[in-house]
PDB file of C-alpha atoms in Angstrom:
ATOM      1  CA  MET K   1      66.964 -54.312 240.904  1.00 54.00           C
ATOM      2  CA  LYS K   2      70.297 -56.088 240.560  1.00 57.00           C
ATOM      3  CA  GLY K   3      69.342 -58.659 243.224  1.00 58.00           C
ATOM      4  CA  HIS K   4      66.066 -59.382 241.451  1.00 58.00           C
ATOM      5  CA  LEU K   5      67.886 -60.032 238.159  1.00 55.00           C
ATOM      6  CA  SER K   6      70.397 -62.434 239.708  1.00 56.00           C
ATOM      7  CA  TYR K   7      67.508 -64.307 241.389  1.00 54.00           C
ATOM      8  CA  GLN K   8      65.867 -64.737 237.965  1.00 57.00           C
ATOM      9  CA  ILE K   9      69.130 -65.997 236.473  1.00 55.00           C
ATOM     10  CA  TYR K  10      69.632 -68.512 239.298  1.00 54.00           C
ATOM     11  CA  SER K  11      65.993 -69.592 238.994  1.00 55.00           C
ATOM     12  CA  PHE K  12      66.423 -70.141 235.250  1.00 55.00           C
ATOM     13  CA  TRP K  13      69.536 -72.272 235.654  1.00 57.00           C
ATOM     14  CA  GLY K  14      67.915 -74.180 238.497  1.00 60.00           C
ATOM     15  CA  LEU K  15      64.866 -75.031 236.396  1.00 56.00           C
ATOM     16  CA  LEU K  16      66.740 -75.788 233.177  1.00 52.00           C
ATOM     17  CA  PRO K  17      67.592 -79.423 234.075  1.00 55.00           C
ATOM     18  CA  LEU K  18      63.963 -80.034 235.025  1.00 48.00           C
ATOM     19  CA  TRP K  19      62.764 -78.565 231.728  1.00 49.00           C
ATOM     20  CA  ILE K  20      65.215 -80.737 229.781  1.00 48.00           C
ATOM     21  CA  LEU K  21      64.044 -83.825 231.648  1.00 44.00           C
ATOM     22  CA  CYS K  22      60.394 -83.025 230.944  1.00 44.00           C
ATOM     23  CA  ALA K  23      61.073 -82.250 227.287  1.00 43.00           C
ATOM     24  CA  SER K  24      62.966 -85.489 226.756  1.00 41.00           C
ATOM     25  CA  SER K  25      60.297 -87.581 228.454  1.00 43.00           C
ATOM     26  CA  THR K  26      57.583 -86.325 226.121  1.00 53.00           C
ATOM     27  CA  ASN K  27      58.959 -88.182 223.101  1.00 68.00           C
ATOM     28  CA  THR K  28      56.051 -90.579 223.001  1.00 93.00           C
ATOM     29  CA  CYS K  29      53.021 -90.697 220.791  1.00 97.00           C
ATOM     30  CA  THR K  30      49.772 -89.267 222.068  1.00 97.00           C
ATOM     31  CA  VAL K  31      46.755 -91.512 221.668  1.00 97.00           C
ATOM     32  CA  ARG K  32      43.243 -90.100 221.913  1.00 97.00           C
ATOM     33  CA  HIS K  33      40.266 -92.259 221.048  1.00 95.00           C
ATOM     34  CA  GLU K  34      41.538 -94.309 218.069  1.00 97.00           C
ATOM     35  CA  ALA K  35      43.989 -91.674 216.774  1.00 98.00           C
ATOM     36  CA  ALA K  36      47.731 -91.753 217.443  1.00 98.00           C
ATOM     37  CA  ASP K  37      49.720 -88.535 217.054  1.00 98.00           C
ATOM     38  CA  CYS K  38      53.410 -89.336 216.621  1.00 98.00           C
ATOM     39  CA  SER K  39      54.324 -86.067 214.928  1.00 98.00           C
ATOM     40  CA  HIS K  40      57.418 -83.974 215.683  1.00 97.00           C
ATOM     41  CA  LEU K  41      59.168 -86.737 217.662  1.00 97.00           C
ATOM     42  CA  LYS K  42      62.268 -87.235 215.472  1.00 96.00           C
ATOM     43  CA  LEU K  43      61.221 -90.844 214.885  1.00 97.00           C
ATOM     44  CA  THR K  44      63.374 -92.990 212.606  1.00 95.00           C
ATOM     45  CA  HIS K  45      61.028 -95.989 212.670  1.00 94.00           C
ATOM     46  CA  ILE K  46      57.337 -96.645 213.106  1.00 93.00           C
ATOM     47  CA  PRO K  47      56.334 -97.297 216.728  1.00 93.00           C
ATOM     48  CA  ASP K  48      55.238-100.862 217.436  1.00 90.00           C
ATOM     49  CA  ASP K  49      53.756-100.239 220.866  1.00 93.00           C
ATOM     50  CA  LEU K  50      50.604 -98.327 219.959  1.00 96.00           C
ATOM     51  CA  PRO K  51      47.126 -99.727 220.613  1.00 97.00           C
ATOM     52  CA  THR K  52      46.206-102.184 217.899  1.00 96.00           C
ATOM     53  CA  ASN K  53      42.784-100.582 217.369  1.00 97.00           C
ATOM     54  CA  ILE K  54      44.043 -97.200 216.099  1.00 98.00           C
ATOM     55  CA  THR K  55      42.379 -95.964 212.928  1.00 98.00           C
ATOM     56  CA  VAL K  56      44.489 -92.800 212.435  1.00 98.00           C
ATOM     57  CA  LEU K  57      48.281 -92.536 212.618  1.00 97.00           C
ATOM     58  CA  ASN K  58      50.025 -89.178 212.257  1.00 98.00           C
ATOM     59  CA  LEU K  59      53.760 -89.595 211.574  1.00 97.00           C
ATOM     60  CA  THR K  60      54.386 -86.119 210.144  1.00 98.00           C
ATOM     61  CA  HIS K  61      57.541 -84.086 210.748  1.00 98.00           C
ATOM     62  CA  ASN K  62      59.835 -86.939 211.749  1.00 98.00           C
ATOM     63  CA  GLN K  63      62.974 -88.507 210.283  1.00 96.00           C
ATOM     64  CA  LEU K  64      61.410 -91.525 208.605  1.00 97.00           C
ATOM     65  CA  ARG K  65      63.046 -92.797 205.421  1.00 95.00           C
ATOM     66  CA  ARG K  66      60.767 -95.769 204.793  1.00 93.00           C
ATOM     67  CA  LEU K  67      57.281 -97.003 205.646  1.00 93.00           C
ATOM     68  CA  PRO K  68      57.719-100.780 205.539  1.00 92.00           C
ATOM     69  CA  PRO K  69      54.345-102.552 205.267  1.00 91.00           C
ATOM     70  CA  VAL K  70      55.377-105.104 207.892  1.00 91.00           C
ATOM     71  CA  ASN K  71      55.297-102.312 210.490  1.00 90.00           C
ATOM     72  CA  PHE K  72      51.580-101.787 209.905  1.00 92.00           C
ATOM     73  CA  THR K  73      50.352-105.391 210.139  1.00 92.00           C
ATOM     74  CA  ARG K  74      49.451-105.040 213.810  1.00 93.00           C
ATOM     75  CA  TYR K  75      47.328-101.957 213.058  1.00 94.00           C
ATOM     76  CA  SER K  76      44.689-103.738 210.975  1.00 95.00           C
ATOM     77  CA  GLN K  77      42.012-101.053 211.549  1.00 97.00           C
ATOM     78  CA  LEU K  78      44.221 -98.224 210.271  1.00 96.00           C
ATOM     79  CA  THR K  79      42.377 -96.125 207.685  1.00 97.00           C
ATOM     80  CA  ILE K  80      44.338 -92.842 207.717  1.00 97.00           C
ATOM     81  CA  LEU K  81      48.125 -92.663 207.614  1.00 96.00           C
ATOM     82  CA  ASP K  82      49.870 -89.292 207.346  1.00 97.00           C
ATOM     83  CA  GLY K  83      53.607 -89.539 206.730  1.00 96.00           C
ATOM     84  CA  GLY K  84      54.204 -86.072 205.327  1.00 96.00           C
ATOM     85  CA  PHE K  85      57.321 -84.005 205.991  1.00 97.00           C
ATOM     86  CA  ASN K  86      59.720 -86.932 206.338  1.00 97.00           C
ATOM     87  CA  SER K  87      62.536 -88.217 204.112  1.00 95.00           C
ATOM     88  CA  ILE K  88      60.514 -90.966 202.450  1.00 94.00           C
ATOM     89  CA  SER K  89      61.705 -91.509 198.912  1.00 89.00           C
ATOM     90  CA  LYS K  90      59.697 -94.584 197.938  1.00 85.00           C
ATOM     91  CA  LEU K  91      56.505 -96.261 199.069  1.00 85.00           C
ATOM     92  CA  GLU K  92      56.532-100.024 199.201  1.00 84.00           C
ATOM     93  CA  PRO K  93      53.430-102.019 198.138  1.00 82.00           C
TER      94      PRO K  93
END
């Protein structure tokens, strides 16, 4: 029993760096059809590398303070923008 437990502990510590690497590499938006999900990524600015034809952009649960209109000019087909659960204090025209 003791040998089995120490094997599990060694396995955990051996896989931990791999898990950290995988977790850190997933900090990109997921795009399906014309919807971009950028939620829960700790973003501080709006991504500028998404497909230009997106119609939905989910920016919820990040660290955004502003939503500058200039950041949305390349997404001319955008019809739904969700910026909830951020630190946005003011919306610009």
